[in-house]
């Protein structure tokens, strides 16, 4: 069946240049690198939640410094010893209402010890009557300081060492990699023990151990990526134009290595947090009366059978901190590295 179409010359009227260009434009709006990363990161809800959790924990830990000091952490109150958590408005929830399970019954320890009704300890107290909540906040601060110091060494020594090794190549690269292999072959625990021969247990010995060995993984990854980048056309062009090696590193290498640096730092931080907690737990890191999450876990496990909250609360904080950094690292890896996106 034939159909007739009535077509007039008006139907072939030339469109204005702007409208014609819009009809031919099939590309989406251009996005900057930061916008593209944020768009990808928003798709990872776990990474966003983890970032919010980390920010809150950092603000609480470092914002409490004017209110929590060594005197309040060390001073004992025997009349408040071994009190469970009591939170206003949580009277219906056992474990958060001042009650502790003794046998088959929940006993109100606050009433049993004649504690004033307006006295609350949000995370309970330890065997000396010190507020466990304040000690956990201060311990979190110590763990974050150690983690940020490890990230700082990654950002300085690791990145600089890796770029120099990859850029120079040849014998220089070979010798620098042998040094990394020697350092990596010595367990971190042995380095800490050697530090204890010179220094007493504490923050300084942990920081020195991290300074000696924590940056090697970052250096290896930066070196491998630098070996690839230094043969790219834009780097070769910069060298032919007479730019110095330091200027090329700052203008071309570091920006292209930024995603790798950020991702590796996100994995270094939880490793350092666990390292500090482990050393303090076994008694060769930060020791009492100073506090950290590892010290609190060590003290809590002694009374875990009868007073489990003394170990549960610092353990939960440590787990949340490490899981949050790992999830954020996974999200940043997928957002910054297009090859890793699924």
CSV table of C-alpha atoms in Angstrom, one decimal:
chain,number,residue,atom,x,y,z
A,1,UNK,CA,0.0,0.0,0.0
A,2,UNK,CA,1.5,3.3,-1.1
A,3,UNK,CA,1.3,6.3,1.1
A,4,UNK,CA,1.6,9.9,0.0
A,5,UNK,CA,3.6,12.4,2.0
A,6,UNK,CA,3.1,16.1,1.6
A,7,UNK,CA,6.5,17.8,2.0
A,8,UNK,CA,7.0,21.5,1.6
A,9,UNK,CA,10.2,23.5,1.2
A,10,UNK,CA,9.6,24.9,4.7
A,11,UNK,CA,10.4,21.5,6.2
A,12,UNK,CA,14.0,21.8,4.9
A,13,UNK,CA,14.6,25.2,6.4
A,14,UNK,CA,18.1,25.6,7.7
A,15,UNK,CA,18.5,25.5,11.5
A,16,UNK,CA,20.3,28.3,13.3
A,17,UNK,CA,24.1,27.4,14.0
A,18,UNK,CA,23.6,27.1,17.8
A,19,UNK,CA,20.7,24.7,17.5
A,20,UNK,CA,22.3,22.7,14.8
A,21,UNK,CA,25.4,22.2,17.0
A,22,UNK,CA,23.3,21.2,20.0
A,23,UNK,CA,21.6,18.5,17.8
A,24,UNK,CA,25.0,17.1,16.8
A,25,UNK,CA,26.5,17.2,20.2
A,26,UNK,CA,26.2,13.6,21.7
A,27,UNK,CA,28.7,14.0,24.5
A,28,UNK,CA,27.7,14.5,28.2
A,29,UNK,CA,28.8,17.5,30.2
A,30,UNK,CA,32.6,17.6,30.9
A,31,UNK,CA,33.7,16.8,34.4
A,32,UNK,CA,36.9,17.7,36.2
A,33,UNK,CA,39.0,15.0,37.8
A,34,UNK,CA,37.7,15.9,41.3
A,35,UNK,CA,34.1,15.9,40.1
A,36,UNK,CA,34.6,12.5,38.5
A,37,UNK,CA,36.1,11.1,41.7
A,38,UNK,CA,33.3,12.5,43.8
A,39,UNK,CA,30.7,11.0,41.5
A,40,UNK,CA,32.2,7.6,41.7
A,41,UNK,CA,32.8,7.8,45.5
A,42,UNK,CA,29.1,8.7,46.1
A,43,UNK,CA,28.2,5.4,44.6
A,44,UNK,CA,30.0,3.6,47.4
A,45,UNK,CA,27.7,4.2,50.4
A,46,UNK,CA,30.0,2.3,52.7
A,47,UNK,CA,32.9,4.6,51.9
A,48,UNK,CA,30.8,7.7,52.6
A,49,UNK,CA,29.5,6.3,55.9
A,50,UNK,CA,33.1,5.4,56.8
A,51,UNK,CA,34.4,8.9,56.0
A,52,UNK,CA,31.7,10.4,58.3
A,53,UNK,CA,32.6,7.9,61.1
A,54,UNK,CA,36.3,8.8,60.8
A,55,UNK,CA,35.7,12.5,60.8
A,56,UNK,CA,33.5,12.2,63.9
A,57,UNK,CA,36.0,10.0,65.7
A,58,UNK,CA,38.9,12.5,64.9
A,59,UNK,CA,36.8,15.4,66.0
A,60,UNK,CA,35.9,13.7,69.3
A,61,UNK,CA,39.4,12.4,70.0
A,62,UNK,CA,41.2,15.7,69.3
A,63,UNK,CA,38.4,18.0,70.3
A,64,UNK,CA,38.3,16.5,73.8
A,65,UNK,CA,41.9,17.6,74.6
A,66,UNK,CA,40.9,20.6,76.8
A,67,UNK,CA,38.7,18.4,78.9
A,68,UNK,CA,40.8,15.2,79.1
A,69,UNK,CA,44.4,15.3,80.3
A,70,UNK,CA,46.8,13.0,82.0
A,71,UNK,CA,45.7,14.0,85.5
A,72,UNK,CA,42.1,13.0,84.9
A,73,UNK,CA,43.2,9.8,83.3
A,74,UNK,CA,45.6,8.7,86.0
A,75,UNK,CA,43.7,9.9,89.1
A,76,UNK,CA,41.8,7.0,90.8
A,77,UNK,CA,38.4,7.0,92.5
A,78,UNK,CA,38.1,3.7,94.5
A,79,UNK,CA,34.5,4.4,95.4
A,80,UNK,CA,33.6,4.2,91.7
A,81,UNK,CA,35.6,1.1,90.9
A,82,UNK,CA,34.2,-1.4,88.3
A,83,UNK,CA,30.9,0.3,87.6
A,84,UNK,CA,29.1,-0.7,84.4
A,85,UNK,CA,28.0,1.7,81.8
A,86,UNK,CA,25.0,4.0,82.7
A,87,UNK,CA,23.5,6.2,80.0
A,88,UNK,CA,20.6,8.7,80.7
A,89,UNK,CA,17.4,7.5,79.0
A,90,UNK,CA,18.6,3.9,78.6
A,91,UNK,CA,17.1,2.5,81.8
A,92,UNK,CA,15.3,-0.3,79.8
A,93,UNK,CA,18.5,-1.6,78.2
A,94,UNK,CA,20.6,-3.9,80.4
A,95,UNK,CA,24.2,-3.2,80.1
A,96,UNK,CA,23.6,0.6,79.6
A,97,UNK,CA,21.5,1.2,82.7
A,98,UNK,CA,24.0,0.6,85.4
A,99,UNK,CA,23.1,-3.1,85.8
A,100,UNK,CA,25.5,-6.0,85.6
A,101,UNK,CA,24.7,-9.7,85.2
A,102,UNK,CA,25.7,-11.6,88.3
A,103,UNK,CA,24.7,-15.3,87.9
A,104,UNK,CA,21.2,-15.4,86.4
A,105,UNK,CA,20.2,-11.9,87.6
A,106,UNK,CA,20.8,-8.4,86.5
A,107,UNK,CA,22.0,-6.4,89.6
A,108,UNK,CA,22.0,-2.6,89.8
A,109,UNK,CA,25.6,-2.0,90.8
A,110,UNK,CA,25.1,1.8,91.2
A,111,UNK,CA,22.4,1.2,93.9
A,112,UNK,CA,24.4,-1.6,95.4
A,113,UNK,CA,27.4,0.7,95.9
A,114,UNK,CA,25.3,3.7,96.9
A,115,UNK,CA,26.3,5.8,93.9
A,116,UNK,CA,24.4,9.1,93.7
A,117,UNK,CA,21.6,8.9,91.1
A,118,UNK,CA,22.9,11.8,89.1
A,119,UNK,CA,26.3,10.1,88.6
A,120,UNK,CA,26.7,8.6,85.2
A,121,UNK,CA,29.6,6.8,83.4
A,122,UNK,CA,28.8,6.3,79.8
A,123,UNK,CA,31.2,3.4,79.3
A,124,UNK,CA,31.6,2.4,83.0
A,125,UNK,CA,34.8,2.5,85.0
A,126,UNK,CA,37.9,0.4,85.5
A,127,UNK,CA,39.3,-1.3,88.6
A,128,UNK,CA,40.6,2.0,89.9
A,129,UNK,CA,37.4,3.9,89.3
A,130,UNK,CA,38.7,5.9,86.3
A,131,UNK,CA,36.1,6.7,83.6
A,132,UNK,CA,36.5,4.2,80.8
A,133,UNK,CA,34.9,6.5,78.3
A,134,UNK,CA,37.5,9.2,78.8
A,135,UNK,CA,40.3,6.6,78.6
A,136,UNK,CA,38.9,5.2,75.3
A,137,UNK,CA,38.7,8.7,73.8
A,138,UNK,CA,42.3,9.4,74.8
A,139,UNK,CA,43.4,6.0,73.6
A,140,UNK,CA,41.7,6.6,70.2
A,141,UNK,CA,43.7,9.9,70.0
A,142,UNK,CA,47.0,8.1,70.7
A,143,UNK,CA,46.1,5.5,68.0
A,144,UNK,CA,45.2,8.2,65.5
A,145,UNK,CA,48.5,10.1,66.2
A,146,UNK,CA,50.5,6.9,65.5
A,147,UNK,CA,48.5,6.3,62.3
A,148,UNK,CA,49.0,9.9,61.0
A,149,UNK,CA,52.7,9.7,61.8
A,150,UNK,CA,52.9,6.5,59.7
A,151,UNK,CA,51.0,8.2,56.9
A,152,UNK,CA,53.4,11.2,57.1
A,153,UNK,CA,56.5,8.9,56.7
A,154,UNK,CA,54.7,7.2,53.8
A,155,UNK,CA,54.1,10.6,52.2
A,156,UNK,CA,57.6,11.9,52.7
A,157,UNK,CA,60.2,9.1,52.8
A,158,UNK,CA,58.2,6.5,50.8
A,159,UNK,CA,57.2,8.8,48.0
A,160,UNK,CA,60.6,10.6,47.7
A,161,UNK,CA,62.5,7.3,47.8
A,162,UNK,CA,60.3,5.6,45.3
A,163,UNK,CA,60.4,8.5,42.8
A,164,UNK,CA,64.2,8.8,43.0
A,165,UNK,CA,64.7,5.0,42.6
A,166,UNK,CA,62.4,4.8,39.6
A,167,UNK,CA,63.6,7.9,37.9
A,168,UNK,CA,67.3,7.2,38.2
A,169,UNK,CA,67.1,3.5,37.3
A,170,UNK,CA,70.1,1.4,36.6
A,171,UNK,CA,72.6,0.9,39.4
A,172,UNK,CA,71.1,3.5,41.6
A,173,UNK,CA,67.7,1.8,41.4
A,174,UNK,CA,69.3,-1.6,42.0
A,175,UNK,CA,71.1,-0.4,45.1
A,176,UNK,CA,68.1,1.4,46.6
A,177,UNK,CA,65.9,-1.7,46.1
A,178,UNK,CA,68.4,-3.9,47.9
A,179,UNK,CA,68.3,-1.5,50.9
A,180,UNK,CA,64.4,-1.8,50.9
A,181,UNK,CA,64.8,-5.6,50.8
A,182,UNK,CA,67.1,-5.6,53.8
A,183,UNK,CA,64.7,-3.3,55.8
A,184,UNK,CA,61.7,-5.4,54.8
A,185,UNK,CA,63.4,-8.6,55.9
A,186,UNK,CA,63.6,-7.5,59.5
A,187,UNK,CA,60.2,-8.0,61.4
A,188,UNK,CA,58.7,-4.9,62.9
A,189,UNK,CA,58.6,-6.6,66.3
A,190,UNK,CA,62.3,-7.1,66.3
A,191,UNK,CA,62.8,-3.4,65.4
A,192,UNK,CA,60.6,-2.4,68.4
A,193,UNK,CA,62.5,-4.6,70.7
A,194,UNK,CA,65.8,-3.0,69.5
A,195,UNK,CA,64.3,0.4,70.2
A,196,UNK,CA,63.5,-0.7,73.7
A,197,UNK,CA,67.2,-1.3,74.3
A,198,UNK,CA,67.8,2.4,73.7
A,199,UNK,CA,64.4,3.9,74.8
A,200,UNK,CA,61.8,3.0,77.3
A,201,UNK,CA,58.4,1.7,76.2
A,202,UNK,CA,56.2,4.4,74.9
A,203,UNK,CA,55.2,6.5,71.9
A,204,UNK,CA,58.7,7.3,70.8
A,205,UNK,CA,59.8,3.7,70.4
A,206,UNK,CA,56.7,3.0,68.3
A,207,UNK,CA,57.2,6.0,66.1
A,208,UNK,CA,60.9,5.2,65.5
A,209,UNK,CA,59.9,1.6,64.5
A,210,UNK,CA,57.3,3.0,62.1
A,211,UNK,CA,59.9,5.5,60.7
A,212,UNK,CA,62.3,2.7,60.0
A,213,UNK,CA,60.1,0.2,58.3
A,214,UNK,CA,56.6,1.5,57.4
A,215,UNK,CA,57.4,3.4,54.2
A,216,UNK,CA,58.9,0.5,52.2
A,217,UNK,CA,55.6,-0.7,50.7
A,218,UNK,CA,54.8,2.8,49.5
A,219,UNK,CA,58.3,3.2,48.1
A,220,UNK,CA,58.1,0.0,46.1
A,221,UNK,CA,54.7,0.9,44.6
A,222,UNK,CA,55.8,4.5,43.7
A,223,UNK,CA,59.0,3.2,42.1
A,224,UNK,CA,57.1,0.7,39.9
A,225,UNK,CA,54.7,3.4,38.8
A,226,UNK,CA,57.5,5.9,38.2
A,227,UNK,CA,59.2,3.4,35.9
A,228,UNK,CA,56.1,3.5,33.7
A,229,UNK,CA,55.4,7.2,33.8
A,230,UNK,CA,59.0,8.3,33.0
A,231,UNK,CA,58.6,6.9,29.5
A,232,UNK,CA,55.4,8.7,28.8
A,233,UNK,CA,55.3,11.2,25.9
A,234,UNK,CA,54.6,14.3,28.1
A,235,UNK,CA,57.6,13.4,30.4
A,236,UNK,CA,59.9,12.9,27.5
A,237,UNK,CA,58.8,16.2,26.0
A,238,UNK,CA,59.5,18.0,29.3
A,239,UNK,CA,63.0,16.5,29.4
A,240,UNK,CA,63.7,17.6,25.8
A,241,UNK,CA,62.6,21.1,26.7
A,242,UNK,CA,65.3,21.2,29.4
A,243,UNK,CA,63.1,21.0,32.6
A,244,UNK,CA,65.0,19.8,35.6
A,245,UNK,CA,64.2,16.4,37.2
A,246,UNK,CA,62.7,18.0,40.3
A,247,UNK,CA,60.4,20.2,38.2
A,248,UNK,CA,59.3,17.2,36.2
A,249,UNK,CA,58.6,15.2,39.4
A,250,UNK,CA,56.5,18.0,40.9
A,251,UNK,CA,54.6,19.0,37.7
A,252,UNK,CA,54.1,15.6,36.1
A,253,UNK,CA,55.0,12.6,38.3
A,254,UNK,CA,53.4,13.6,41.6
A,255,UNK,CA,50.0,14.6,40.2
A,256,UNK,CA,49.8,11.3,38.3
A,257,UNK,CA,50.9,9.4,41.4
A,258,UNK,CA,48.4,11.1,43.7
A,259,UNK,CA,45.7,8.4,43.4
A,260,UNK,CA,48.2,5.7,44.3
A,261,UNK,CA,49.6,7.7,47.2
A,262,UNK,CA,46.1,8.4,48.7
A,263,UNK,CA,45.0,4.8,48.3
A,264,UNK,CA,48.2,3.4,49.9
A,265,UNK,CA,48.0,5.9,52.8
A,266,UNK,CA,44.4,4.7,53.5
A,267,UNK,CA,45.8,1.2,54.0
A,268,UNK,CA,48.8,2.3,56.0
A,269,UNK,CA,46.7,4.0,58.6
A,270,UNK,CA,44.7,0.9,59.9
A,271,UNK,CA,47.9,-1.2,59.8
A,272,UNK,CA,49.6,1.4,62.0
A,273,UNK,CA,46.6,1.5,64.4
A,274,UNK,CA,46.7,-2.3,64.8
A,275,UNK,CA,50.4,-2.3,65.2
A,276,UNK,CA,50.3,0.2,68.1
A,277,UNK,CA,47.4,-1.7,69.7
A,278,UNK,CA,49.2,-5.0,69.4
A,279,UNK,CA,52.5,-3.7,70.9
A,280,UNK,CA,50.6,-2.0,73.8
A,281,UNK,CA,48.6,-5.2,74.4
A,282,UNK,CA,51.6,-7.4,74.8
A,283,UNK,CA,53.3,-4.7,77.0
A,284,UNK,CA,56.1,-3.4,74.8
A,285,UNK,CA,54.3,-0.3,73.5
A,286,UNK,CA,52.6,2.3,75.5
A,287,UNK,CA,52.3,1.2,79.1
A,288,UNK,CA,50.2,2.1,82.1
A,289,UNK,CA,49.4,4.5,83.6
A,290,UNK,CA,49.4,6.0,80.1
A,291,UNK,CA,46.5,4.7,78.0
A,292,UNK,CA,45.8,3.5,74.5
A,293,UNK,CA,43.4,1.1,72.9
A,294,UNK,CA,46.0,-1.7,73.3
A,295,UNK,CA,46.5,-0.9,77.0
A,296,UNK,CA,42.7,-0.9,77.6
A,297,UNK,CA,42.3,-4.2,75.8
A,298,UNK,CA,45.2,-5.7,78.0
A,299,UNK,CA,43.5,-4.4,81.2
A,300,UNK,CA,40.0,-5.5,80.1
A,301,UNK,CA,40.9,-9.0,79.2
A,302,UNK,CA,42.0,-9.7,82.8
A,303,UNK,CA,38.5,-9.2,84.1
A,304,UNK,CA,36.7,-10.3,80.9
A,305,UNK,CA,34.8,-13.1,82.6
A,306,UNK,CA,33.2,-10.9,85.2
A,307,UNK,CA,33.4,-7.4,83.7
A,308,UNK,CA,33.2,-8.0,79.9
A,309,UNK,CA,32.4,-4.3,79.2
A,310,UNK,CA,35.9,-3.3,80.1
A,311,UNK,CA,37.2,-5.1,77.1
A,312,UNK,CA,34.2,-4.9,74.8
A,313,UNK,CA,34.1,-1.1,74.5
A,314,UNK,CA,37.7,-0.5,73.5
A,315,UNK,CA,37.5,-3.5,71.2
A,316,UNK,CA,34.5,-2.1,69.4
A,317,UNK,CA,36.2,1.3,68.9
A,318,UNK,CA,39.3,-0.4,67.5
A,319,UNK,CA,37.3,-2.5,65.1
A,320,UNK,CA,35.2,0.4,63.9
A,321,UNK,CA,38.3,2.5,63.4
A,322,UNK,CA,40.1,-0.1,61.3
A,323,UNK,CA,37.0,-1.2,59.3
A,324,UNK,CA,36.2,2.5,58.5
A,325,UNK,CA,39.6,3.2,57.1
A,326,UNK,CA,39.7,0.0,55.1
A,327,UNK,CA,36.2,0.7,53.6
A,328,UNK,CA,37.2,4.2,52.8
A,329,UNK,CA,40.4,3.0,51.1
A,330,UNK,CA,38.4,0.5,49.0
A,331,UNK,CA,36.0,3.4,47.9
A,332,UNK,CA,38.9,5.7,47.1
A,333,UNK,CA,40.7,3.0,45.1
A,334,UNK,CA,37.6,2.4,42.9
A,335,UNK,CA,37.0,6.2,42.5
A,336,UNK,CA,40.6,7.2,41.8
A,337,UNK,CA,41.7,4.2,39.7
A,338,UNK,CA,39.5,3.6,36.6
A,339,UNK,CA,41.1,0.2,36.0
A,340,UNK,CA,39.8,-1.1,39.4
A,341,UNK,CA,36.2,-0.1,38.9
A,342,UNK,CA,33.8,-3.0,38.5
